[in-house]
PDB file of C-alpha atoms and ligand atoms in Angstrom:
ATOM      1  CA  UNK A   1     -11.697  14.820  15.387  1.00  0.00           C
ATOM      2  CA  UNK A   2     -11.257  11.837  18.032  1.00  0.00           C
ATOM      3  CA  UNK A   3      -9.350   8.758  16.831  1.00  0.00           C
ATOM      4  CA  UNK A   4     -11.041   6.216  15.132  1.00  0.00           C
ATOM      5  CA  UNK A   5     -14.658   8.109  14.782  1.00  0.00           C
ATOM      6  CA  UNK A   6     -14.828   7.694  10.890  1.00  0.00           C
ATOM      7  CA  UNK A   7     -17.470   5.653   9.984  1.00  0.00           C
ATOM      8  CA  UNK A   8     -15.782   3.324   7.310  1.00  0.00           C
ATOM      9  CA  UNK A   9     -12.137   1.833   7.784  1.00  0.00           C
ATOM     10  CA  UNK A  10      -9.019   2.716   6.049  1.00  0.00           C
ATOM     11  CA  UNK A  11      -6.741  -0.015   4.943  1.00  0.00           C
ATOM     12  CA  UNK A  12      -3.078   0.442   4.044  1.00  0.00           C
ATOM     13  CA  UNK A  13      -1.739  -1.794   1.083  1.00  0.00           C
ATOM     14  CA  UNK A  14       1.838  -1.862   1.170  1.00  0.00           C
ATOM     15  CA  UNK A  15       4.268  -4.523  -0.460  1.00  0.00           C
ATOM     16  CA  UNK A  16       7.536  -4.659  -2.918  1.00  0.00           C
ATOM     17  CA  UNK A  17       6.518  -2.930  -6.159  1.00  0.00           C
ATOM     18  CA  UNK A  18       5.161  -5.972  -7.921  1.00  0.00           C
ATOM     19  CA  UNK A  19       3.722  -7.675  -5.266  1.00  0.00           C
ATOM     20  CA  UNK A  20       0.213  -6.294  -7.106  1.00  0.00           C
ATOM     21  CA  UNK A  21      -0.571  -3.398  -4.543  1.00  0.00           C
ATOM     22  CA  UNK A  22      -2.691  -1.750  -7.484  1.00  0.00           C
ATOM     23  CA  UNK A  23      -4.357  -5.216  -9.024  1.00  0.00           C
ATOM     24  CA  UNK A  24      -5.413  -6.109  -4.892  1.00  0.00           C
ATOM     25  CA  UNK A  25      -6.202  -2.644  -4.074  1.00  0.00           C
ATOM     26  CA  UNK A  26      -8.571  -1.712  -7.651  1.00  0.00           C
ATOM     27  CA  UNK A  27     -10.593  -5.084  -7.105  1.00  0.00           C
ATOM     28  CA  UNK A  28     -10.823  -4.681  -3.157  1.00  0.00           C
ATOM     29  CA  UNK A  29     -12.029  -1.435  -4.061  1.00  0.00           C
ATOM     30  CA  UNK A  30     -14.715  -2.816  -6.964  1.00  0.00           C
ATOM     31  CA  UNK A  31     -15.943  -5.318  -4.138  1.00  0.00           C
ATOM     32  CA  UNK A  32     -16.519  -2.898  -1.027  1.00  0.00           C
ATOM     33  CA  UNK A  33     -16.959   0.068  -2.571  1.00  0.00           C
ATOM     34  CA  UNK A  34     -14.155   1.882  -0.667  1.00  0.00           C
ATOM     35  CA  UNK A  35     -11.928   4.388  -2.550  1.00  0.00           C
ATOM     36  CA  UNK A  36      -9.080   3.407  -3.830  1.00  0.00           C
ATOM     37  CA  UNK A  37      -6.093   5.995  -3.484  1.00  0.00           C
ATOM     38  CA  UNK A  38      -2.966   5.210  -5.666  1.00  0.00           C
ATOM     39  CA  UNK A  39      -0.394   7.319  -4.118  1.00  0.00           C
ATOM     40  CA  UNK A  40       2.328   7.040  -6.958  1.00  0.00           C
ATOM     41  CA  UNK A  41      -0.874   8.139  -9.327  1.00  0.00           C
ATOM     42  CA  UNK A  42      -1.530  10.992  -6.514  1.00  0.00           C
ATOM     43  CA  UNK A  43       1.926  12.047  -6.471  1.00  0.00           C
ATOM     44  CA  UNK A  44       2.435  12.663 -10.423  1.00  0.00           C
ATOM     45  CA  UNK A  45      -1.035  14.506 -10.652  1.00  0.00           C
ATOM     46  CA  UNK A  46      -1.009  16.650  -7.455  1.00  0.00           C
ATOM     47  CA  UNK A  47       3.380  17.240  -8.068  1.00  0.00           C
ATOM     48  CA  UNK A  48       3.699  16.435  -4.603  1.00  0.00           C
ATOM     49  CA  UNK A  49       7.566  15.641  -4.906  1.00  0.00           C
ATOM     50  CA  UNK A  50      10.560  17.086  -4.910  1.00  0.00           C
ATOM     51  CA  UNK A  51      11.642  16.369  -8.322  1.00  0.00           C
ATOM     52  CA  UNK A  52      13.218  13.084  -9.826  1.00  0.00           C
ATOM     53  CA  UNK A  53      15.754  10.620  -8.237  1.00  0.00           C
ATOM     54  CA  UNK A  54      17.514   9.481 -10.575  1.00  0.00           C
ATOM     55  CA  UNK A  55      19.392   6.926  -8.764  1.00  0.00           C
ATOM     56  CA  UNK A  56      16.127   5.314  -8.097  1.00  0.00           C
ATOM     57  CA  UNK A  57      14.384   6.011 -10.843  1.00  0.00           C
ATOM     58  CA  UNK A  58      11.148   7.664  -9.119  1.00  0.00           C
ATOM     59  CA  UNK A  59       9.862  11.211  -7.971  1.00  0.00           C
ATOM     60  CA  UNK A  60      11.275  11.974  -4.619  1.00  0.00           C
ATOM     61  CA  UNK A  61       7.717  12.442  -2.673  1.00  0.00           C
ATOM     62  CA  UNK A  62       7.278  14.945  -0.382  1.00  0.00           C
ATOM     63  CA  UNK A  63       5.584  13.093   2.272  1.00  0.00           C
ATOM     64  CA  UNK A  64       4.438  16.198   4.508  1.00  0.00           C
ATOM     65  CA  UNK A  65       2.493  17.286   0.912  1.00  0.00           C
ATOM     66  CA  UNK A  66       0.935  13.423   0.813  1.00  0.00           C
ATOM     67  CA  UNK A  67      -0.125  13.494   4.252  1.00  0.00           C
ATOM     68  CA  UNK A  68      -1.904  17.389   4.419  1.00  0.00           C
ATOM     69  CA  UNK A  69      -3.226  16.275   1.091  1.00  0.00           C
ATOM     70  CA  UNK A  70      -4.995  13.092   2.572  1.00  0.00           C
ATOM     71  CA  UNK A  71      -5.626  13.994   6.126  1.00  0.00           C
ATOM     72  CA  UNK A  72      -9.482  15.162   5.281  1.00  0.00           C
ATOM     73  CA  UNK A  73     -10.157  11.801   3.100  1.00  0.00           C
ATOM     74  CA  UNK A  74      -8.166   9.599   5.747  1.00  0.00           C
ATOM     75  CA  UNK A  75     -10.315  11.297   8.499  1.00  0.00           C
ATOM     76  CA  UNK A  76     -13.791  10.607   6.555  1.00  0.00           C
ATOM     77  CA  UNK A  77     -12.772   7.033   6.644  1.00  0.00           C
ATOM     78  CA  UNK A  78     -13.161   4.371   3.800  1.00  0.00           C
ATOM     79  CA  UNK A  79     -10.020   4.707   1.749  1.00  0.00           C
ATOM     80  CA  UNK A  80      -7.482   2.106   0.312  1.00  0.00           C
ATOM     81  CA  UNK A  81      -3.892   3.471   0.212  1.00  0.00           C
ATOM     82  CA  UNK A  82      -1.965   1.853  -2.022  1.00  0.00           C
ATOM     83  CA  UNK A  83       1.884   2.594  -1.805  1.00  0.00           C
ATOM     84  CA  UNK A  84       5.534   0.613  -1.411  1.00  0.00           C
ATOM     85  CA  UNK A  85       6.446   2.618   2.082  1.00  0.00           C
ATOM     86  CA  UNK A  86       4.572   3.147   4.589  1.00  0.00           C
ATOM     87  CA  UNK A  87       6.505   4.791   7.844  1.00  0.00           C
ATOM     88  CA  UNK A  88       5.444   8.608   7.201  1.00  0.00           C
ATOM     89  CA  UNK A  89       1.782   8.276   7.310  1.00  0.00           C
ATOM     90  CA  UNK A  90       0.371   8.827  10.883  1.00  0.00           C
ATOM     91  CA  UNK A  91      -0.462   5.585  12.249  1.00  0.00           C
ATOM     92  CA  UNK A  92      -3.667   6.655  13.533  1.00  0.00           C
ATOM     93  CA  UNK A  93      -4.977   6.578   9.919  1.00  0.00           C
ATOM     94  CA  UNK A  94      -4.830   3.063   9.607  1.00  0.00           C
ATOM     95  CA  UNK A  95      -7.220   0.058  10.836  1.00  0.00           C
ATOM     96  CA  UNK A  96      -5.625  -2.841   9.055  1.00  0.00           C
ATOM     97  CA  UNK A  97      -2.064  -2.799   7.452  1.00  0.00           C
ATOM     98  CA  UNK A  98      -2.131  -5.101   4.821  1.00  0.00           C
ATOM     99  CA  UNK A  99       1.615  -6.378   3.193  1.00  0.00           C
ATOM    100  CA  UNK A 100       1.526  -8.278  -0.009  1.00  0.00           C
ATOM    101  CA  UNK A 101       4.704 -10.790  -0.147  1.00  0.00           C
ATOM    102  CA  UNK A 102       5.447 -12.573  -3.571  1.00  0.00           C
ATOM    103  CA  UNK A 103       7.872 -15.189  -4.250  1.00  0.00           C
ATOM    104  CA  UNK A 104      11.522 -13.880  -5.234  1.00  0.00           C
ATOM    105  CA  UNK A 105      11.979 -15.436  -8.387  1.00  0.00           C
ATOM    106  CA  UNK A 106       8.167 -14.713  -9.314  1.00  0.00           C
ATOM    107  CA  UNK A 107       8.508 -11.398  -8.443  1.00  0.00           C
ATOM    108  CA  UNK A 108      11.794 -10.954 -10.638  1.00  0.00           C
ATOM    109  CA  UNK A 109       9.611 -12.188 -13.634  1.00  0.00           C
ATOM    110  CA  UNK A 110       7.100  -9.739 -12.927  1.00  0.00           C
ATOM    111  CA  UNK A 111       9.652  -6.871 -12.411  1.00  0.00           C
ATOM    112  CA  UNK A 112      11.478  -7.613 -15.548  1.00  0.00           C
ATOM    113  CA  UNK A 113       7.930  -7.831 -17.555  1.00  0.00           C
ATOM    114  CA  UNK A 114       7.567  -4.641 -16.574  1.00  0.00           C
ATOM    115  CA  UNK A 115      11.121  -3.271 -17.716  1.00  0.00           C
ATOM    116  CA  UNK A 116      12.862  -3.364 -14.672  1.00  0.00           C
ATOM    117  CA  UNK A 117      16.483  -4.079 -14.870  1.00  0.00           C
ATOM    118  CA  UNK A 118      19.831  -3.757 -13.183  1.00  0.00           C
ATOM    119  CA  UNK A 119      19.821  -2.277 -10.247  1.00  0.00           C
ATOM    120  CA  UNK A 120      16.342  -0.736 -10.323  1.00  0.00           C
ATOM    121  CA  UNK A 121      15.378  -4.743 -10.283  1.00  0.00           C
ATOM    122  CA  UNK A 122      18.008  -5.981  -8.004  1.00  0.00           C
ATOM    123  CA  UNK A 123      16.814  -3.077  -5.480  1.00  0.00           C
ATOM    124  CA  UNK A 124      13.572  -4.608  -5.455  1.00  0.00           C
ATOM    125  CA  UNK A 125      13.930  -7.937  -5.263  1.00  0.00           C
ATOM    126  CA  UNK A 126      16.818  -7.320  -2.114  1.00  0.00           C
ATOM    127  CA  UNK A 127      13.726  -5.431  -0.716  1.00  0.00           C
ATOM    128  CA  UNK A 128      11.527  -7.938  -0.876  1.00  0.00           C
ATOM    129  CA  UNK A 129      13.837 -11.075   0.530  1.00  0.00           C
ATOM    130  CA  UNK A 130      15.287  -8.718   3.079  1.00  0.00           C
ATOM    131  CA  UNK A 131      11.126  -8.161   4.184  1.00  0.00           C
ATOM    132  CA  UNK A 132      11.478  -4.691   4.193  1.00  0.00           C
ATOM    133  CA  UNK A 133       8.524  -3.643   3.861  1.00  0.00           C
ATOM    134  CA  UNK A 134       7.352  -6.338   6.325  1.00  0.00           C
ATOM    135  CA  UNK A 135       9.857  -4.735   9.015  1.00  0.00           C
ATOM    136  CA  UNK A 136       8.640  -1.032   8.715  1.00  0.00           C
ATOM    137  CA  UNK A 137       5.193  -1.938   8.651  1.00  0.00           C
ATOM    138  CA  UNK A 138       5.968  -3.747  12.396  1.00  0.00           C
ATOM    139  CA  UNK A 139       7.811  -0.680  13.514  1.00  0.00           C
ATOM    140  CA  UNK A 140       5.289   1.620  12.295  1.00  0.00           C
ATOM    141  CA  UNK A 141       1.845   0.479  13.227  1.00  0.00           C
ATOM    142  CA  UNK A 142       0.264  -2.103  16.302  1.00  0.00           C
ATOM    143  CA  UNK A 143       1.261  -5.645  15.645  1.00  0.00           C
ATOM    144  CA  UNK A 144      -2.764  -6.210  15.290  1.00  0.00           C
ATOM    145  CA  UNK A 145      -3.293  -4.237  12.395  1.00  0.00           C
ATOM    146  CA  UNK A 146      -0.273  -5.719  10.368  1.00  0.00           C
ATOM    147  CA  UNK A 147      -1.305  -8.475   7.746  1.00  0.00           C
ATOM    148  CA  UNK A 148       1.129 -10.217   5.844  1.00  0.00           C
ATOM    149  CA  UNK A 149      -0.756 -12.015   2.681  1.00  0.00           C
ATOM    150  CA  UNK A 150       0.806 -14.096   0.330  1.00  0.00           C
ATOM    151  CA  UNK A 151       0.742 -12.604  -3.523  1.00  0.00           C
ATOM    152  CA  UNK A 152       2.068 -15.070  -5.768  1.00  0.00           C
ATOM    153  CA  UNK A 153      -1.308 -16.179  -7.836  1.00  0.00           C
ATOM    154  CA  UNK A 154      -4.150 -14.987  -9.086  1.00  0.00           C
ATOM    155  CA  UNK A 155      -5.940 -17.154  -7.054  1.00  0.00           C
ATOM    156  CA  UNK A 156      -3.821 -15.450  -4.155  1.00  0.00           C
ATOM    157  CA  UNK A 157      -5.429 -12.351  -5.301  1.00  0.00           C
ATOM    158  CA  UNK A 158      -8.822 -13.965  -5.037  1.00  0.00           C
ATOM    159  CA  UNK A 159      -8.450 -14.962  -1.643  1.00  0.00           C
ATOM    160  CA  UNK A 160      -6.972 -11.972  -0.425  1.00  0.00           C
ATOM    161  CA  UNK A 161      -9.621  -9.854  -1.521  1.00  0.00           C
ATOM    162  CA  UNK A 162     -12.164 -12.207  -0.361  1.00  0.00           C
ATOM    163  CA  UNK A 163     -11.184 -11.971   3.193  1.00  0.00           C
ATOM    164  CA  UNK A 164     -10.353  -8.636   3.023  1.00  0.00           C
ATOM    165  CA  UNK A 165     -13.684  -7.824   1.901  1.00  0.00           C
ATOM    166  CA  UNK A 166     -15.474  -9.540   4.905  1.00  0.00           C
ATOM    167  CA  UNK A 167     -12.885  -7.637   7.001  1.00  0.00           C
ATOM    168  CA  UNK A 168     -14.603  -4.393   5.604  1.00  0.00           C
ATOM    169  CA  UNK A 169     -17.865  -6.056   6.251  1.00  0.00           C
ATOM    170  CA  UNK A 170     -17.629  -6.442   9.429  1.00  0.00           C
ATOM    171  CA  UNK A 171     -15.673  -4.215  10.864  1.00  0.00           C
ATOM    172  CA  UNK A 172     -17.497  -1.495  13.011  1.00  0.00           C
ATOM    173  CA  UNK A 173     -16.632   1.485  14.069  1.00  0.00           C
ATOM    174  CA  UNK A 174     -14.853   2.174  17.609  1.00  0.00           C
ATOM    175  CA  UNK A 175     -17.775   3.917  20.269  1.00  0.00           C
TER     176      UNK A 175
HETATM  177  P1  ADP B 201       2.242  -3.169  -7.547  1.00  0.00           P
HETATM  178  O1  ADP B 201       1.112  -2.173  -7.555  1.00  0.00           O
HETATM  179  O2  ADP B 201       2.482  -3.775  -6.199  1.00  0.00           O
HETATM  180  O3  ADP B 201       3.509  -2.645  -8.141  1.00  0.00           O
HETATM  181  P2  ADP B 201       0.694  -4.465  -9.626  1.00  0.00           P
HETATM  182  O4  ADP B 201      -0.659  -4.681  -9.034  1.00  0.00           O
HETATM  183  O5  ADP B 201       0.847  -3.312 -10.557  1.00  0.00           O
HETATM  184  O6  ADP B 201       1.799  -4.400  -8.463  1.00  0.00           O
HETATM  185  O7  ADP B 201       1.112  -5.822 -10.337  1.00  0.00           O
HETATM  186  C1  ADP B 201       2.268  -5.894 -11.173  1.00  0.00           C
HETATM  187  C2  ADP B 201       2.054  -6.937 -12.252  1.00  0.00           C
HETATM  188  O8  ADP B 201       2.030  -8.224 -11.677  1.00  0.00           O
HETATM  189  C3  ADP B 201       0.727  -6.784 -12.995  1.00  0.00           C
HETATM  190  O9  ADP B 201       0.924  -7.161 -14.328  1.00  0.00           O
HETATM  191  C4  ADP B 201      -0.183  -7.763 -12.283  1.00  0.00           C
HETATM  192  O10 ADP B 201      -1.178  -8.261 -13.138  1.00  0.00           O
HETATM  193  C5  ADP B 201       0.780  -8.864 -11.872  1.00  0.00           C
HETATM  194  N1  ADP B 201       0.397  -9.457 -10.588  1.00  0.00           N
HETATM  195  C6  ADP B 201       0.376  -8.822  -9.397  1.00  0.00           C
HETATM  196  N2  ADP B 201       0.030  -9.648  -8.411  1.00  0.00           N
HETATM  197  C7  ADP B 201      -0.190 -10.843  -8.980  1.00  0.00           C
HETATM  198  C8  ADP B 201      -0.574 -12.136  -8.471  1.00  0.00           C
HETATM  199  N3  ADP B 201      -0.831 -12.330  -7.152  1.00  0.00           N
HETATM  200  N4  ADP B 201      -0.688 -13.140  -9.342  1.00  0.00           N
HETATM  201  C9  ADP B 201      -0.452 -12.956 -10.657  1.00  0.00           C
HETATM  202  N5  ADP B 201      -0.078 -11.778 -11.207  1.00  0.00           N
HETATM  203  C10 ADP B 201       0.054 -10.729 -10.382  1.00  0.00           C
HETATM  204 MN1   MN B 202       1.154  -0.075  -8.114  1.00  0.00          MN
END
């Protein structure tokens, strides 16, 4: 199938775990009806890893697994991938790129609510000063489908889904 004939867009939500991928991507999904794809969720149903890391405290995903596993959903169109990397997925897949960015010592309260601590939390909040996520979303996909949104509020959450929803709205697919 040509590039870009789906009829609905895809939209990647990327972003430091904790930036509230999974809060964005859930109520995004309640307000345009797209589907929302959780691929931590995906991974740990489908075993599509490699086993545990335990240096990092998460399955090792097998990305070629992730990818064959999404290419027929990602080609139908109207998906919401929700995941903390985002370099392996083919960048034709994606029609915005949206990264969530949350204030350091906000996001250390949220990763330590969550039982994140030494160097699991540390990891992640390096990761999310250093813009990591920020950097390979650049280098991965066109520099006018990367979004960088500010998470640091509910009322954040409220905007971003707002405008992300009249995105969806109006976006139309390429002849
Ligand atoms: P991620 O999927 O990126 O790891 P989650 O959506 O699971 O993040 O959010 C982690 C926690 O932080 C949840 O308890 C969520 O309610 C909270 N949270 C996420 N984003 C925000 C925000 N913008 N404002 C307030 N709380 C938030
Ligand atoms: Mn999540």
């Amino acid at each position: 199938m040509a590039q870009n004939s789906r009829k609905k867009p895809n939209i990647l939500v990327t972003g430091t775990p904790g930036t509230g991928k999974t809060t964005t991507s859930f109520s995004l999904a309640e307000a345009t009806q797209l589907r929302h794809i959780n691929i931590g969720e995906l991974v740990r149903e489908k075993n599509l890893h490699d086993g545990w890391d335990d240096q990092f405290d998460c399955h090792i995903i097998n990305e070629d697994l992730v990818c064959d596993e999404l290419e027929d959903l990602m080609e139908e169109g109207g998906n919401i991938v929700d995941y903390h990397g985002c370099d392996f997925f083919p960048e034709r897949w994606f029609d915005r790129v949206v990264v969530l960015q949350t204030d350091n010592s906000v996001l250390y309260d949220r990763l330590s609510t969550r039982g994140y601590t030494g160097s699991k939390l540390s990891n992640n909040i390096e990761c999310e000063i250093f813009q990591v996520l920020l950097e390979e979303a650049k280098e991965s996909y066109p520099e006018d489908v990367v979004v960088a949104l500010k998470s640091d509020t509910v009322d954040d959450i409220t905007r971003n889904v707002a405008s992300l929803t009249d995105w969806v709205r109006s976006w139309q697919p390429k002849a």
